[in-house]
């Protein structure tokens, strides 16, 4: 198989924060698609460790979390020889460009970001300036690599609009320098909800681990979490009229099998919720099981991950250095 020449492929970039163990929501909502498109795009994926500073975190475990997240991406199928896989803090140009772009970001826009508003409300006086400036660092992440597309979850759409605004404003003020990127969000079905609280997104900050299926979960844990998933007061699947809990189970089943949601509803029509849960547990184990083994093997090997991080940083730095220099010159500094 000959790969499409780099010049014809779309440059894509995305990132994932190392804030906990990768879970089914990350996989279905983002990583599955990154893997499917890695051959057809010219893709850059990074572990966004600098974003960790926006909220309270544990410095002593930061590097371990970063390695785990990187291992999870590879275990889920991203091939470090095909995509450029790197750790954000290993490429110093991210923070340099972030400062330059601060001048293009409007405080009024930053204050309107839903993520900022929610987290700032939780953190109160302790909310730091990095939380406020978070989308500017994200702009630097994207613009450094000239990414045209940024595949992200729905919750990142607003940040991506701000990134595009910053790129446009920079080009108008200082001359054509950056590719204006486009956020690409998945179809509605790709949004995985918490199994215990099906109106809330499945996320690592959820209240109960019982509602979140992690990449490292054993088959027994997967079965237990599926069996205890919240449904509705009904007993059987009836057409498309499901409550959010059952809809979530069917949607996850469909997404993991890459089948249309409607086909899955038809397949389970008239069946008991218990049968849906069993079938889901089976499918989750089939998909995640081999990835879990690969994940543990990568973490146990040590040096391999170091080599991958080093090679990725080197490839990323080559591109980032040129873009940063162009931005500096455009803004009147020495290259
Ligand atoms: N902020 C994103 C998240 O929390 C992660 C991220 C960091 C990112 N930098 C990025 C996503 C650049 C896309 C592009 O999900």
mmCIF file of C-alpha atoms and ligand atoms in Angstrom:
data_model
loop_
_atom_site.group_PDB
_atom_site.id
_atom_site.type_symbol
_atom_site.label_atom_id
_atom_site.label_comp_id
_atom_site.label_asym_id
_atom_site.label_seq_id
_atom_site.Cartn_x
_atom_site.Cartn_y
_atom_site.Cartn_z
ATOM 1 C CA UNK A 1 0.000 0.000 0.000
ATOM 2 C CA UNK A 2 1.464 3.360 -0.947
ATOM 3 C CA UNK A 3 0.600 6.190 1.356
ATOM 4 C CA UNK A 4 -0.872 9.378 -0.050
ATOM 5 C CA UNK A 5 1.841 11.997 -0.536
ATOM 6 C CA UNK A 6 2.087 14.414 2.378
ATOM 7 C CA UNK A 7 1.309 17.430 0.192
ATOM 8 C CA UNK A 8 -2.125 16.030 -0.720
ATOM 9 C CA UNK A 9 -3.138 15.152 2.805
ATOM 10 C CA UNK A 10 -4.872 17.485 5.187
ATOM 11 C CA UNK A 11 -2.766 18.558 8.125
ATOM 12 C CA UNK A 12 -4.641 17.738 11.326
ATOM 13 C CA UNK A 13 -3.769 18.262 14.960
ATOM 14 C CA UNK A 14 -5.442 17.440 18.204
ATOM 15 C CA UNK A 15 -4.572 16.963 21.828
ATOM 16 C CA UNK A 16 -5.650 15.173 24.953
ATOM 17 C CA UNK A 17 -4.962 16.247 28.520
ATOM 18 C CA UNK A 18 -3.148 13.770 30.792
ATOM 19 C CA UNK A 19 -5.647 14.299 33.587
ATOM 20 C CA UNK A 20 -6.479 10.662 34.247
ATOM 21 C CA UNK A 21 -6.793 7.223 32.724
ATOM 22 C CA UNK A 22 -8.163 7.188 29.188
ATOM 23 C CA UNK A 23 -11.772 5.985 29.117
ATOM 24 C CA UNK A 24 -14.446 4.868 26.701
ATOM 25 C CA UNK A 25 -15.666 8.451 26.243
ATOM 26 C CA UNK A 26 -12.229 9.527 24.987
ATOM 27 C CA UNK A 27 -12.035 6.470 22.722
ATOM 28 C CA UNK A 28 -15.448 6.723 21.091
ATOM 29 C CA UNK A 29 -15.577 10.530 21.129
ATOM 30 C CA UNK A 30 -12.158 11.186 19.641
ATOM 31 C CA UNK A 31 -9.405 8.564 19.531
ATOM 32 C CA UNK A 32 -11.327 6.027 17.419
ATOM 33 C CA UNK A 33 -11.650 8.636 14.678
ATOM 34 C CA UNK A 34 -8.038 9.769 14.944
ATOM 35 C CA UNK A 35 -6.987 6.155 14.396
ATOM 36 C CA UNK A 36 -9.334 5.648 11.448
ATOM 37 C CA UNK A 37 -8.001 8.742 9.701
ATOM 38 C CA UNK A 38 -4.322 8.477 10.482
ATOM 39 C CA UNK A 39 -3.328 7.162 7.060
ATOM 40 C CA UNK A 40 -5.325 9.664 5.054
ATOM 41 C CA UNK A 41 -4.263 12.743 7.018
ATOM 42 C CA UNK A 42 -0.958 14.325 7.860
ATOM 43 C CA UNK A 43 -1.663 14.175 11.561
ATOM 44 C CA UNK A 44 -0.105 15.527 14.738
ATOM 45 C CA UNK A 45 -1.388 14.316 18.096
ATOM 46 C CA UNK A 46 -0.095 15.505 21.405
ATOM 47 C CA UNK A 47 -0.465 14.931 25.100
ATOM 48 C CA UNK A 48 -1.378 18.426 26.298
ATOM 49 C CA UNK A 49 0.497 18.358 29.590
ATOM 50 C CA UNK A 50 0.897 22.145 29.848
ATOM 51 C CA UNK A 51 -2.886 22.473 29.997
ATOM 52 C CA UNK A 52 -2.705 20.658 33.330
ATOM 53 C CA UNK A 53 -1.559 23.902 34.969
ATOM 54 C CA UNK A 54 -4.974 25.461 34.507
ATOM 55 C CA UNK A 55 -6.424 23.502 37.447
ATOM 56 C CA UNK A 56 -5.002 22.076 40.684
ATOM 57 C CA UNK A 57 -2.826 19.014 39.928
ATOM 58 C CA UNK A 58 -0.189 16.759 41.454
ATOM 59 C CA UNK A 59 3.328 17.551 40.136
ATOM 60 C CA UNK A 60 4.729 14.277 41.486
ATOM 61 C CA UNK A 61 2.530 12.165 39.210
ATOM 62 C CA UNK A 62 2.414 14.434 36.159
ATOM 63 C CA UNK A 63 5.018 12.554 34.146
ATOM 64 C CA UNK A 64 3.449 9.210 34.966
ATOM 65 C CA UNK A 65 0.027 10.499 33.804
ATOM 66 C CA UNK A 66 1.647 11.820 30.630
ATOM 67 C CA UNK A 67 3.250 8.447 29.874
ATOM 68 C CA UNK A 68 -0.025 6.662 30.542
ATOM 69 C CA UNK A 69 -1.886 8.933 28.173
ATOM 70 C CA UNK A 70 0.728 8.473 25.465
ATOM 71 C CA UNK A 71 0.670 4.690 25.972
ATOM 72 C CA UNK A 72 -3.123 4.732 25.722
ATOM 73 C CA UNK A 73 -3.044 6.577 22.402
ATOM 74 C CA UNK A 74 -0.636 4.026 20.953
ATOM 75 C CA UNK A 75 -2.546 1.086 22.441
ATOM 76 C CA UNK A 76 -5.742 2.435 20.887
ATOM 77 C CA UNK A 77 -4.072 2.268 17.485
ATOM 78 C CA UNK A 78 -2.201 5.491 16.742
ATOM 79 C CA UNK A 79 1.021 4.476 15.029
ATOM 80 C CA UNK A 80 3.963 6.732 15.991
ATOM 81 C CA UNK A 81 5.575 6.035 12.615
ATOM 82 C CA UNK A 82 2.492 7.270 10.792
ATOM 83 C CA UNK A 83 1.441 10.244 12.893
ATOM 84 C CA UNK A 84 3.628 12.677 14.781
ATOM 85 C CA UNK A 85 2.966 11.800 18.387
ATOM 86 C CA UNK A 86 4.479 14.086 20.989
ATOM 87 C CA UNK A 87 4.268 15.698 24.393
ATOM 88 C CA UNK A 88 3.395 19.404 24.358
ATOM 89 C CA UNK A 89 5.939 20.489 27.012
ATOM 90 C CA UNK A 90 8.757 18.837 25.040
ATOM 91 C CA UNK A 91 8.343 21.450 22.314
ATOM 92 C CA UNK A 92 9.185 24.808 23.869
ATOM 93 C CA UNK A 93 7.707 26.809 20.990
ATOM 94 C CA UNK A 94 4.181 26.255 22.387
ATOM 95 C CA UNK A 95 4.716 28.571 25.341
ATOM 96 C CA UNK A 96 6.632 31.143 23.269
ATOM 97 C CA UNK A 97 3.917 31.407 20.642
ATOM 98 C CA UNK A 98 1.275 31.461 23.350
ATOM 99 C CA UNK A 99 2.690 34.723 24.698
ATOM 100 C CA UNK A 100 2.727 36.331 21.251
ATOM 101 C CA UNK A 101 -0.866 35.266 20.644
ATOM 102 C CA UNK A 102 -1.963 36.748 23.959
ATOM 103 C CA UNK A 103 -1.836 40.069 22.155
ATOM 104 C CA UNK A 104 -4.459 38.839 19.671
ATOM 105 C CA UNK A 105 -6.888 37.303 22.150
ATOM 106 C CA UNK A 106 -9.643 39.509 23.500
ATOM 107 C CA UNK A 107 -10.384 39.342 27.191
ATOM 108 C CA UNK A 108 -14.094 39.696 26.443
ATOM 109 C CA UNK A 109 -14.000 36.518 24.327
ATOM 110 C CA UNK A 110 -11.971 34.576 26.889
ATOM 111 C CA UNK A 111 -14.406 35.552 29.622
ATOM 112 C CA UNK A 112 -17.292 34.140 27.580
ATOM 113 C CA UNK A 113 -15.827 30.625 27.278
ATOM 114 C CA UNK A 114 -18.149 28.094 28.905
ATOM 115 C CA UNK A 115 -15.226 26.003 30.159
ATOM 116 C CA UNK A 116 -13.727 29.056 31.880
ATOM 117 C CA UNK A 117 -17.034 30.129 33.367
ATOM 118 C CA UNK A 118 -17.754 26.667 34.791
ATOM 119 C CA UNK A 119 -14.304 26.022 36.199
ATOM 120 C CA UNK A 120 -13.855 29.581 37.467
ATOM 121 C CA UNK A 121 -17.136 29.228 39.342
ATOM 122 C CA UNK A 122 -15.825 26.050 41.006
ATOM 123 C CA UNK A 123 -12.375 27.467 41.791
ATOM 124 C CA UNK A 124 -13.548 30.945 42.825
ATOM 125 C CA UNK A 125 -10.671 33.216 43.915
ATOM 126 C CA UNK A 126 -8.196 30.378 43.328
ATOM 127 C CA UNK A 127 -8.946 30.250 39.573
ATOM 128 C CA UNK A 128 -5.620 31.081 37.961
ATOM 129 C CA UNK A 129 -4.681 33.171 34.923
ATOM 130 C CA UNK A 130 -3.737 30.019 33.006
ATOM 131 C CA UNK A 131 -7.357 28.841 33.226
ATOM 132 C CA UNK A 132 -8.387 32.155 31.695
ATOM 133 C CA UNK A 133 -5.736 31.999 28.949
ATOM 134 C CA UNK A 134 -6.232 28.285 28.195
ATOM 135 C CA UNK A 135 -7.668 28.822 24.692
ATOM 136 C CA UNK A 136 -4.648 30.944 23.754
ATOM 137 C CA UNK A 137 -2.294 28.071 24.525
ATOM 138 C CA UNK A 138 -4.624 25.875 22.489
ATOM 139 C CA UNK A 139 -4.329 28.379 19.626
ATOM 140 C CA UNK A 140 -0.544 28.102 19.798
ATOM 141 C CA UNK A 141 -0.828 24.284 19.717
ATOM 142 C CA UNK A 142 -2.839 24.362 16.522
ATOM 143 C CA UNK A 143 -1.266 27.305 14.685
ATOM 144 C CA UNK A 144 2.337 26.148 15.189
ATOM 145 C CA UNK A 145 1.701 23.180 12.918
ATOM 146 C CA UNK A 146 -0.426 24.846 10.272
ATOM 147 C CA UNK A 147 -3.248 22.412 10.990
ATOM 148 C CA UNK A 148 -6.273 22.923 8.741
ATOM 149 C CA UNK A 149 -8.463 20.544 10.716
ATOM 150 C CA UNK A 150 -8.754 19.979 14.432
ATOM 151 C CA UNK A 151 -10.796 16.894 15.323
ATOM 152 C CA UNK A 152 -12.205 17.497 18.808
ATOM 153 C CA UNK A 153 -15.164 16.653 20.980
ATOM 154 C CA UNK A 154 -18.247 18.849 20.983
ATOM 155 C CA UNK A 155 -17.140 20.519 24.242
ATOM 156 C CA UNK A 156 -14.115 21.994 22.450
ATOM 157 C CA UNK A 157 -16.037 23.645 19.619
ATOM 158 C CA UNK A 158 -16.128 27.051 21.294
ATOM 159 C CA UNK A 159 -12.380 27.006 21.929
ATOM 160 C CA UNK A 160 -11.744 26.166 18.298
ATOM 161 C CA UNK A 161 -13.818 29.120 17.122
ATOM 162 C CA UNK A 162 -11.654 31.326 19.262
ATOM 163 C CA UNK A 163 -8.509 29.744 17.789
ATOM 164 C CA UNK A 164 -9.733 30.520 14.264
ATOM 165 C CA UNK A 165 -10.515 34.114 15.300
ATOM 166 C CA UNK A 166 -7.012 34.555 16.674
ATOM 167 C CA UNK A 167 -5.473 33.223 13.446
ATOM 168 C CA UNK A 168 -7.608 35.516 11.309
ATOM 169 C CA UNK A 169 -6.913 38.553 13.458
ATOM 170 C CA UNK A 170 -3.171 37.846 13.382
ATOM 171 C CA UNK A 171 -3.161 37.514 9.577
ATOM 172 C CA UNK A 172 -5.063 40.802 9.222
ATOM 173 C CA UNK A 173 -2.828 42.679 11.623
ATOM 174 C CA UNK A 174 0.599 41.295 10.705
ATOM 175 C CA UNK A 175 0.242 39.699 7.282
ATOM 176 C CA UNK A 176 -0.644 36.130 6.170
ATOM 177 C CA UNK A 177 1.193 33.898 8.613
ATOM 178 C CA UNK A 178 -1.151 31.204 9.872
ATOM 179 C CA UNK A 179 -3.458 28.640 8.341
ATOM 180 C CA UNK A 180 -6.956 29.401 9.682
ATOM 181 C CA UNK A 181 -8.058 26.075 11.195
ATOM 182 C CA UNK A 182 -11.445 24.456 11.402
ATOM 183 C CA UNK A 183 -12.720 22.451 14.352
ATOM 184 C CA UNK A 184 -14.239 19.141 13.271
ATOM 185 C CA UNK A 185 -16.661 17.623 15.758
ATOM 186 C CA UNK A 186 -18.052 14.091 15.612
ATOM 187 C CA UNK A 187 -21.679 13.214 14.851
ATOM 188 C CA UNK A 188 -24.025 13.327 17.856
ATOM 189 C CA UNK A 189 -23.844 9.558 18.490
ATOM 190 C CA UNK A 190 -20.162 9.791 19.317
ATOM 191 C CA UNK A 191 -20.892 11.516 22.612
ATOM 192 C CA UNK A 192 -20.679 8.929 25.361
ATOM 193 C CA UNK A 193 -22.596 9.603 28.553
ATOM 194 C CA UNK A 194 -21.849 8.458 32.099
ATOM 195 C CA UNK A 195 -23.452 5.029 32.656
ATOM 196 C CA UNK A 196 -24.736 6.085 36.087
ATOM 197 C CA UNK A 197 -25.806 9.565 35.064
ATOM 198 C CA UNK A 198 -26.785 9.367 31.405
ATOM 199 C CA UNK A 199 -27.469 13.087 31.036
ATOM 200 C CA UNK A 200 -23.834 13.923 31.903
ATOM 201 C CA UNK A 201 -20.854 13.290 29.674
ATOM 202 C CA UNK A 202 -18.633 10.321 30.535
ATOM 203 C CA UNK A 203 -15.556 12.041 31.935
ATOM 204 C CA UNK A 204 -12.817 11.345 34.422
ATOM 205 C CA UNK A 205 -14.113 14.077 36.684
ATOM 206 C CA UNK A 206 -17.477 12.312 37.016
ATOM 207 C CA UNK A 207 -18.707 11.611 40.505
ATOM 208 C CA UNK A 208 -18.721 7.838 40.318
ATOM 209 C CA UNK A 209 -16.193 5.526 38.641
ATOM 210 C CA UNK A 210 -19.010 3.025 38.219
ATOM 211 C CA UNK A 211 -20.332 5.132 35.346
ATOM 212 C CA UNK A 212 -17.000 5.335 33.524
ATOM 213 C CA UNK A 213 -15.331 2.453 31.659
ATOM 214 C CA UNK A 214 -11.562 2.886 31.694
ATOM 215 C CA UNK A 215 -9.092 1.460 29.205
ATOM 216 C CA UNK A 216 -7.424 -0.417 32.081
ATOM 217 C CA UNK A 217 -10.656 -2.038 33.349
ATOM 218 C CA UNK A 218 -10.744 -5.850 33.448
ATOM 219 C CA UNK A 219 -13.452 -7.797 31.638
ATOM 220 C CA UNK A 220 -15.134 -8.344 35.028
ATOM 221 C CA UNK A 221 -15.197 -4.621 35.727
ATOM 222 C CA UNK A 222 -16.564 -3.909 32.265
ATOM 223 C CA UNK A 223 -19.345 -6.453 32.820
ATOM 224 C CA UNK A 224 -20.172 -5.076 36.266
ATOM 225 C CA UNK A 225 -20.343 -1.468 35.009
ATOM 226 C CA UNK A 226 -22.520 -2.400 32.025
ATOM 227 C CA UNK A 227 -24.860 -4.509 34.161
ATOM 228 C CA UNK A 228 -25.305 -1.706 36.711
ATOM 229 C CA UNK A 229 -25.875 0.996 34.098
ATOM 230 C CA UNK A 230 -28.898 3.200 34.765
ATOM 231 C CA UNK A 231 -31.733 2.634 32.282
ATOM 232 C CA UNK A 232 -35.326 3.826 32.594
ATOM 233 C CA UNK A 233 -38.466 2.364 34.117
ATOM 234 C CA UNK A 234 -39.179 0.263 31.019
ATOM 235 C CA UNK A 235 -38.064 -3.324 30.504
ATOM 236 C CA UNK A 236 -37.582 -3.734 26.802
ATOM 237 C CA UNK A 237 -36.284 -1.810 23.820
ATOM 238 C CA UNK A 238 -39.269 -0.372 21.981
ATOM 239 C CA UNK A 239 -38.504 1.350 18.687
ATOM 240 C CA UNK A 240 -36.651 4.648 19.044
ATOM 241 C CA UNK A 241 -38.506 5.662 22.235
ATOM 242 C CA UNK A 242 -35.722 5.139 24.764
ATOM 243 C CA UNK A 243 -34.741 7.095 27.826
ATOM 244 C CA UNK A 244 -31.236 8.596 27.838
ATOM 245 C CA UNK A 245 -29.694 5.605 29.656
ATOM 246 C CA UNK A 246 -30.794 2.973 27.154
ATOM 247 C CA UNK A 247 -30.074 5.308 24.268
ATOM 248 C CA UNK A 248 -26.519 5.690 25.567
ATOM 249 C CA UNK A 249 -25.993 1.908 25.769
ATOM 250 C CA UNK A 250 -27.273 1.412 22.234
ATOM 251 C CA UNK A 251 -25.219 4.345 20.946
ATOM 252 C CA UNK A 252 -22.003 3.010 22.481
ATOM 253 C CA UNK A 253 -22.745 -0.421 21.010
ATOM 254 C CA UNK A 254 -23.275 1.155 17.577
ATOM 255 C CA UNK A 255 -20.202 3.384 17.731
ATOM 256 C CA UNK A 256 -17.888 0.544 18.784
ATOM 257 C CA UNK A 257 -19.169 -1.666 15.972
ATOM 258 C CA UNK A 258 -19.125 1.250 13.521
ATOM 259 C CA UNK A 259 -22.775 0.564 12.762
ATOM 260 C CA UNK A 260 -25.566 3.093 12.262
ATOM 261 C CA UNK A 261 -27.564 3.751 15.440
ATOM 262 C CA UNK A 262 -30.854 2.902 13.698
ATOM 263 C CA UNK A 263 -29.594 -0.550 12.716
ATOM 264 C CA UNK A 264 -28.692 -1.300 16.331
ATOM 265 C CA UNK A 265 -32.091 -0.134 17.589
ATOM 266 C CA UNK A 266 -33.723 -2.449 15.044
ATOM 267 C CA UNK A 267 -31.481 -5.333 16.099
ATOM 268 C CA UNK A 268 -32.476 -5.006 19.770
ATOM 269 C CA UNK A 269 -36.105 -4.091 19.215
ATOM 270 C CA UNK A 270 -38.287 -6.008 21.688
ATOM 271 C CA UNK A 271 -35.341 -7.338 23.703
ATOM 272 C CA UNK A 272 -34.894 -6.886 27.439
ATOM 273 C CA UNK A 273 -32.508 -4.236 28.728
ATOM 274 C CA UNK A 274 -30.456 -7.024 30.322
ATOM 275 C CA UNK A 275 -29.735 -8.462 26.889
ATOM 276 C CA UNK A 276 -28.541 -5.078 25.662
ATOM 277 C CA UNK A 277 -26.217 -4.771 28.660
ATOM 278 C CA UNK A 278 -24.747 -8.245 28.107
ATOM 279 C CA UNK A 279 -24.192 -7.618 24.429
ATOM 280 C CA UNK A 280 -22.585 -4.274 25.197
ATOM 281 C CA UNK A 281 -20.244 -5.724 27.820
ATOM 282 C CA UNK A 282 -19.175 -8.360 25.327
ATOM 283 C CA UNK A 283 -18.493 -5.820 22.610
ATOM 284 C CA UNK A 284 -16.626 -3.426 24.918
ATOM 285 C CA UNK A 285 -14.399 -6.300 26.079
ATOM 286 C CA UNK A 286 -13.744 -7.403 22.526
ATOM 287 C CA UNK A 287 -12.732 -3.896 21.469
ATOM 288 C CA UNK A 288 -10.866 -2.756 24.577
ATOM 289 C CA UNK A 289 -9.353 -6.083 25.714
ATOM 290 C CA UNK A 290 -6.442 -6.227 23.252
ATOM 291 C CA UNK A 291 -5.849 -2.481 23.713
ATOM 292 C CA UNK A 292 -5.646 -2.961 27.484
ATOM 293 C CA UNK A 293 -2.986 -5.675 27.055
ATOM 294 C CA UNK A 294 -0.990 -3.464 24.693
ATOM 295 C CA UNK A 295 -1.320 -0.544 27.126
ATOM 296 C CA UNK A 296 0.128 -2.518 30.039
ATOM 297 C CA UNK A 297 2.908 -3.905 27.855
ATOM 298 C CA UNK A 298 3.926 -0.398 26.735
ATOM 299 C CA UNK A 299 3.990 0.926 30.289
ATOM 300 C CA UNK A 300 6.030 -2.079 31.411
ATOM 301 C CA UNK A 301 8.626 -1.622 28.704
ATOM 302 C CA UNK A 302 9.866 1.819 29.709
ATOM 303 C CA UNK A 303 12.424 2.741 27.080
ATOM 304 C CA UNK A 304 10.152 2.325 24.110
ATOM 305 C CA UNK A 305 7.915 5.171 25.297
ATOM 306 C CA UNK A 306 10.956 7.369 25.924
ATOM 307 C CA UNK A 307 12.176 6.745 22.373
ATOM 308 C CA UNK A 308 8.750 7.538 20.946
ATOM 309 C CA UNK A 309 8.517 10.772 22.949
ATOM 310 C CA UNK A 310 11.971 11.828 21.855
ATOM 311 C CA UNK A 311 11.394 11.114 18.172
ATOM 312 C CA UNK A 312 8.005 12.839 18.251
ATOM 313 C CA UNK A 313 9.408 15.951 19.916
ATOM 314 C CA UNK A 314 12.134 16.149 17.317
ATOM 315 C CA UNK A 315 9.725 15.904 14.385
ATOM 316 C CA UNK A 316 7.310 18.399 15.959
ATOM 317 C CA UNK A 317 10.051 20.884 16.856
ATOM 318 C CA UNK A 318 11.221 21.091 13.246
ATOM 319 C CA UNK A 319 7.837 22.400 12.164
ATOM 320 C CA UNK A 320 7.192 24.498 15.262
ATOM 321 C CA UNK A 321 10.506 26.319 15.061
ATOM 322 C CA UNK A 322 9.793 27.609 11.547
ATOM 323 C CA UNK A 323 6.305 28.816 12.374
ATOM 324 C CA UNK A 324 7.377 30.561 15.559
ATOM 325 C CA UNK A 325 10.153 32.327 13.697
ATOM 326 C CA UNK A 326 7.728 33.535 11.003
ATOM 327 C CA UNK A 327 5.337 34.832 13.667
ATOM 328 C CA UNK A 328 8.129 36.639 15.493
ATOM 329 C CA UNK A 329 9.312 38.333 12.300
ATOM 330 C CA UNK A 330 5.756 39.300 11.333
ATOM 331 C CA UNK A 331 5.315 40.948 14.728
ATOM 332 C CA UNK A 332 8.521 42.945 14.410
ATOM 333 C CA UNK A 333 10.919 40.838 16.470
ATOM 334 C CA UNK A 334 14.085 39.183 15.216
ATOM 335 C CA UNK A 335 13.408 35.689 13.841
HETATM 336 N N1 LIG B 1 -8.089 21.428 25.531
HETATM 337 C C1 LIG B 1 -8.331 20.155 24.917
HETATM 338 C C2 LIG B 1 -9.224 19.286 25.822
HETATM 339 O O1 LIG B 1 -9.274 19.516 26.996
HETATM 340 C C3 LIG B 1 -7.049 19.426 24.650
HETATM 341 C C4 LIG B 1 -6.201 20.210 23.733
HETATM 342 C C5 LIG B 1 -5.090 20.934 24.076
HETATM 343 C C6 LIG B 1 -6.374 20.376 22.338
HETATM 344 N N2 LIG B 1 -4.551 21.509 22.974
HETATM 345 C C7 LIG B 1 -5.307 21.205 21.895
HETATM 346 C C8 LIG B 1 -7.328 19.908 21.425
HETATM 347 C C9 LIG B 1 -5.208 21.594 20.575
HETATM 348 C C10 LIG B 1 -7.189 20.303 20.102
HETATM 349 C C11 LIG B 1 -6.153 21.149 19.676
HETATM 350 O O2 LIG B 1 -9.856 18.386 25.325
#
